[in-house]
PDB file of C-alpha atoms and ligand atoms in Angstrom:
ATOM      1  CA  UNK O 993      23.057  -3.255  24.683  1.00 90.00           C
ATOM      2  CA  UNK O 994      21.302  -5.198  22.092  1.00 95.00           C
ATOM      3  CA  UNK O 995      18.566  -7.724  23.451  1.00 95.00           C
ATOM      4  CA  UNK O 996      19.053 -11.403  23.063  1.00 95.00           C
ATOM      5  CA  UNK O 997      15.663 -11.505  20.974  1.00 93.00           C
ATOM      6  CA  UNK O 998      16.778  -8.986  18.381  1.00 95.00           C
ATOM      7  CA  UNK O 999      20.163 -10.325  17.904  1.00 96.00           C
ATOM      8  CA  UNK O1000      18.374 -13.370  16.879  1.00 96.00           C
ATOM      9  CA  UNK O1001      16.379 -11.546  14.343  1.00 96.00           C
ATOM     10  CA  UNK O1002      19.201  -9.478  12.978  1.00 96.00           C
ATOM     11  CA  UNK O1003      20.910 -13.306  12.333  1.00 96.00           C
ATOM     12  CA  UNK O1004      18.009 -14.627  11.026  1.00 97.00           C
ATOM     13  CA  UNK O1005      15.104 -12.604   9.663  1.00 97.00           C
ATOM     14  CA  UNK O1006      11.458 -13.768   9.790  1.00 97.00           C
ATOM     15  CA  UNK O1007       8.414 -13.577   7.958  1.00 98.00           C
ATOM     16  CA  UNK O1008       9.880 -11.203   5.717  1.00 98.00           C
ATOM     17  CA  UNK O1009       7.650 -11.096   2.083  1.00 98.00           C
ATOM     18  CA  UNK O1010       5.480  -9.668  -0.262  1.00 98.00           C
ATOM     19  CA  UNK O1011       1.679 -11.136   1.027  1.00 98.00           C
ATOM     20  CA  UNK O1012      -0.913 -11.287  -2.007  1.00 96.00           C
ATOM     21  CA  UNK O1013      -4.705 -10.641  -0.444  1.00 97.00           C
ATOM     22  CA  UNK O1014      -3.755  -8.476   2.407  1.00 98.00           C
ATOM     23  CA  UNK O1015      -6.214  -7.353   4.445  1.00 98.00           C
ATOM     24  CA  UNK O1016      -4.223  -3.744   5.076  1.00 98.00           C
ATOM     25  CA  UNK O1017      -1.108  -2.537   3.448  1.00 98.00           C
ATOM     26  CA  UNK O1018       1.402   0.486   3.924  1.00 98.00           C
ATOM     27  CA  UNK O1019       4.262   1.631   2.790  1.00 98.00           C
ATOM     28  CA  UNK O1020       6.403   4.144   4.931  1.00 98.00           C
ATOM     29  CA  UNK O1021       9.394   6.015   4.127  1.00 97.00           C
ATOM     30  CA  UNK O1022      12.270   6.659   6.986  1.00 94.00           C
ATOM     31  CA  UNK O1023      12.476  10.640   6.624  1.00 91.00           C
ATOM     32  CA  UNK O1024      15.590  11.368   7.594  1.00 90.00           C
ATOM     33  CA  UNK O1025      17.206   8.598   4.672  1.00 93.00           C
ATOM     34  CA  UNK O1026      14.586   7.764   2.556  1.00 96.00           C
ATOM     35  CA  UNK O1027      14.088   4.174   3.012  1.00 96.00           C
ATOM     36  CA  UNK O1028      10.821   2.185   2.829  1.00 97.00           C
ATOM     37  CA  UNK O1029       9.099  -0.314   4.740  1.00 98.00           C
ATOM     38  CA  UNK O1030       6.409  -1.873   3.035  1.00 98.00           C
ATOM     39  CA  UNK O1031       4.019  -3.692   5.959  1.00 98.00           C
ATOM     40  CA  UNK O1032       1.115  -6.623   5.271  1.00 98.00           C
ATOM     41  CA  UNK O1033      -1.489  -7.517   7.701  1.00 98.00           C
ATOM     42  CA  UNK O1034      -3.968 -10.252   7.900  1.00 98.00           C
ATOM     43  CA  UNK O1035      -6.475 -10.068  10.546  1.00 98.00           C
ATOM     44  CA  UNK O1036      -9.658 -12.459  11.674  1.00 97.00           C
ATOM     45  CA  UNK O1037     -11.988 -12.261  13.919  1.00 96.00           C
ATOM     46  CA  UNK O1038     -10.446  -8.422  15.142  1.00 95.00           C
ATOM     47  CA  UNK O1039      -6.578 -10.029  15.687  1.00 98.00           C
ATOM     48  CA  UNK O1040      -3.368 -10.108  13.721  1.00 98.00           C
ATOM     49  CA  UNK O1041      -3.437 -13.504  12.297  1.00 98.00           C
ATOM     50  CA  UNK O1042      -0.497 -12.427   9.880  1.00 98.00           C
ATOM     51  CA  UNK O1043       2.067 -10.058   9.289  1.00 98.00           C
ATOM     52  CA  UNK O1044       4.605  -9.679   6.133  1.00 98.00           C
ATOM     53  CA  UNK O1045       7.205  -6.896   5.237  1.00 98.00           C
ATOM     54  CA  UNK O1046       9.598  -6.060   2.871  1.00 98.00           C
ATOM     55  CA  UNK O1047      12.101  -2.846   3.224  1.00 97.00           C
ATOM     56  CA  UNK O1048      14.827  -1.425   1.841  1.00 93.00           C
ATOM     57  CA  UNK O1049      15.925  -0.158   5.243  1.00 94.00           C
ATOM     58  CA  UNK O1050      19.088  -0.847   7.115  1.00 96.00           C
ATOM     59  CA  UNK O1051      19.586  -4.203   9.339  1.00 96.00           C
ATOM     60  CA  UNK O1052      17.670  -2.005  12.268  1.00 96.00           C
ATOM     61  CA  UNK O1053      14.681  -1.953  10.269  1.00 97.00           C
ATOM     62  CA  UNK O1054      14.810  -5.237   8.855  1.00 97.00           C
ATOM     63  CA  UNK O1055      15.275  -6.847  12.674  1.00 97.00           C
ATOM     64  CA  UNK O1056      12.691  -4.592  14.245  1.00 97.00           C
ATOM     65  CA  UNK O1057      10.388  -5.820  10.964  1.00 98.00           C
ATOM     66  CA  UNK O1058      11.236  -9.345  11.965  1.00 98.00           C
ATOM     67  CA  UNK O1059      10.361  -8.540  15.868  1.00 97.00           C
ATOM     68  CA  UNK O1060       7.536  -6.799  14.939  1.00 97.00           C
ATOM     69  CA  UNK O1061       5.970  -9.717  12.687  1.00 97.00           C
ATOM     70  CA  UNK O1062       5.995 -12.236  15.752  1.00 97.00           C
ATOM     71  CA  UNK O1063       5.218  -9.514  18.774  1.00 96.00           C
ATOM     72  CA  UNK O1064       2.244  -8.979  16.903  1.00 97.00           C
ATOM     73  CA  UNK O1065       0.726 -11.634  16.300  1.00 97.00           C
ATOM     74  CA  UNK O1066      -2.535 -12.348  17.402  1.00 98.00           C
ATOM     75  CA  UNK O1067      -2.893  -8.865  19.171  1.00 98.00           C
ATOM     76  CA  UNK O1068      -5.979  -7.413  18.781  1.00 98.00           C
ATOM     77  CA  UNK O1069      -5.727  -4.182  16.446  1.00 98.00           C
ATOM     78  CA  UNK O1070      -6.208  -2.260  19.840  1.00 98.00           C
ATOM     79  CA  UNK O1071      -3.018  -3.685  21.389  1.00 98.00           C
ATOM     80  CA  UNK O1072      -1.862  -3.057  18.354  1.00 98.00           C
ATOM     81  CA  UNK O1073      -2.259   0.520  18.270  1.00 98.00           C
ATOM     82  CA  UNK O1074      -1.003   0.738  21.462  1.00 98.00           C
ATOM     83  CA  UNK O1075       2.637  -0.396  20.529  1.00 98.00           C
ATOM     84  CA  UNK O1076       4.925   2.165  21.105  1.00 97.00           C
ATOM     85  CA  UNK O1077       7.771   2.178  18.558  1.00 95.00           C
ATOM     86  CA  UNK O1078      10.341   3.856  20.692  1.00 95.00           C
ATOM     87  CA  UNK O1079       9.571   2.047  23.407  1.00 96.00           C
ATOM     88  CA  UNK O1080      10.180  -1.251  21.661  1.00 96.00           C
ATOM     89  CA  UNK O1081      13.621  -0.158  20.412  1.00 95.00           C
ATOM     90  CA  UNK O1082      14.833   1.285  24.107  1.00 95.00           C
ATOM     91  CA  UNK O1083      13.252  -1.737  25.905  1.00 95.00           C
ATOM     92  CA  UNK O1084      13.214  -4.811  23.689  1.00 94.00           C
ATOM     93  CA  UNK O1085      15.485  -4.405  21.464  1.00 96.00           C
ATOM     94  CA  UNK O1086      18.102  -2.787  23.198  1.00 96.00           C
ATOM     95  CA  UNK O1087      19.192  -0.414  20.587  1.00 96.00           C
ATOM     96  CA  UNK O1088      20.680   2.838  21.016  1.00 96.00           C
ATOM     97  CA  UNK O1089      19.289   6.063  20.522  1.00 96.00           C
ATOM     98  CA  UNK O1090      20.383   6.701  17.145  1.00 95.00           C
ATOM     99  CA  UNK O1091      19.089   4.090  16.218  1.00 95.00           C
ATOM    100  CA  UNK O1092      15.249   4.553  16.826  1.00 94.00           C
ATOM    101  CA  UNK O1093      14.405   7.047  13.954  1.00 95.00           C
ATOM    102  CA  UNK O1094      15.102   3.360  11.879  1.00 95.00           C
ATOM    103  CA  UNK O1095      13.266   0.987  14.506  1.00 94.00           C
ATOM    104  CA  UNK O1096      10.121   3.167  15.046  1.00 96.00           C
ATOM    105  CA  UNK O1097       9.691   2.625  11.030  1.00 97.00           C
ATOM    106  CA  UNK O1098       8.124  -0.965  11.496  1.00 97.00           C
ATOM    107  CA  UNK O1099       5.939   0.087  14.191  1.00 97.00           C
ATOM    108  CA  UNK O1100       4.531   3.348  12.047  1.00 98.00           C
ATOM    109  CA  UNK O1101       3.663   0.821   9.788  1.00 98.00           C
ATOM    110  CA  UNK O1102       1.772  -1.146  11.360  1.00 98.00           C
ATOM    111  CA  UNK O1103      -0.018   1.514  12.368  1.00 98.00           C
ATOM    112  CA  UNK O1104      -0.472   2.836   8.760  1.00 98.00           C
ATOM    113  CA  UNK O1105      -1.761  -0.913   8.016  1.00 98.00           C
ATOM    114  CA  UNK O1106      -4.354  -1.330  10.958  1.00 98.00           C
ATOM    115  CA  UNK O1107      -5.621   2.328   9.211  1.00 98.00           C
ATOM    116  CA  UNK O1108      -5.877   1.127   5.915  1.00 98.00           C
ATOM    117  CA  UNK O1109      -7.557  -2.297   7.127  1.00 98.00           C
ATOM    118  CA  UNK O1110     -10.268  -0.099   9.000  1.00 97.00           C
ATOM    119  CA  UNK O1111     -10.664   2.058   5.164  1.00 96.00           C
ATOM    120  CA  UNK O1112     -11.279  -0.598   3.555  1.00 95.00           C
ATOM    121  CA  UNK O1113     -13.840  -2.369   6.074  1.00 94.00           C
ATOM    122  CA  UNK O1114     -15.698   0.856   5.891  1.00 88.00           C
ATOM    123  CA  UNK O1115     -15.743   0.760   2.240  1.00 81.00           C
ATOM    124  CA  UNK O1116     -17.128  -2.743   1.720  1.00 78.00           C
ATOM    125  CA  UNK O1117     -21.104  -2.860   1.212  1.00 71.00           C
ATOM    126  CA  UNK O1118     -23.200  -4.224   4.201  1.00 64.00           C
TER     127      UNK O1118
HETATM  128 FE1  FES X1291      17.201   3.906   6.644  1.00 61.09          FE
HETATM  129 FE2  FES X1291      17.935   2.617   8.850  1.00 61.09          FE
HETATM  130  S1  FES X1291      19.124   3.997   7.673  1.00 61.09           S
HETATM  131  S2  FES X1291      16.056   2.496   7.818  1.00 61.09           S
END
């Protein structure tokens, strides 16, 4: 059964956006139906201080998006990491089964983003 907190952000979407001067950026693609999640992270001083999205997904993706922008806020990028997407969608959201090839999208995002943040940091002269 759906959780409370993600029926609120299937009603009402959050922090959904393109973010100009992200720190980290990825764009991931659900395999089994092709559609994209585009994810935008801020971070200071080692923590999420931001986090944007825009996807072409279905309402699962665009609520566990939504979730996802406010759960991880202010997490360091270790916590981060450590966010299991399935685990999320059984436990937090709610959703069934089904369902989670969708919800773990968000998740492997922010993943993808923390990545590219840490590429670029290694790129930038001392
Ligand atoms: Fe593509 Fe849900 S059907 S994200």
């Amino acid at each position: 059964m759906l959780s409370k907190a993600i029926k609120e952000h299937i009603q009402a979407p959050r922090n959904m956006g393109i973010m100009e001067g992200a720190d980290g950026a990825a764009e991931v693609v659900g395999p089994a139906c092709g559609d994209q999640v585009n994810l935008y992270l801020k971070v200071e001083g080692g923590r999420i201080s931001d986090l944007r999205y825009t996807t072409h997904g279905c309402w699962v993706a665009v609520a566990l998006c939504s979730f996802l922008s406010e759960r991880a806020r202010g997490m360091s990028l270790e916590e981060a990491l450590a966010l299991d997407g399935e685990e999320i969608a059984r436990q937090e959201a709610g959703l069934a089964e089904d369902k989670w090839p969708c919800a773990v999208l968000a998740v492997r995002a922010l993943h993808q983003a923390i990545a590219d943040y840490g590429a670029r940091c290694q790129d930038r002269p001392d």
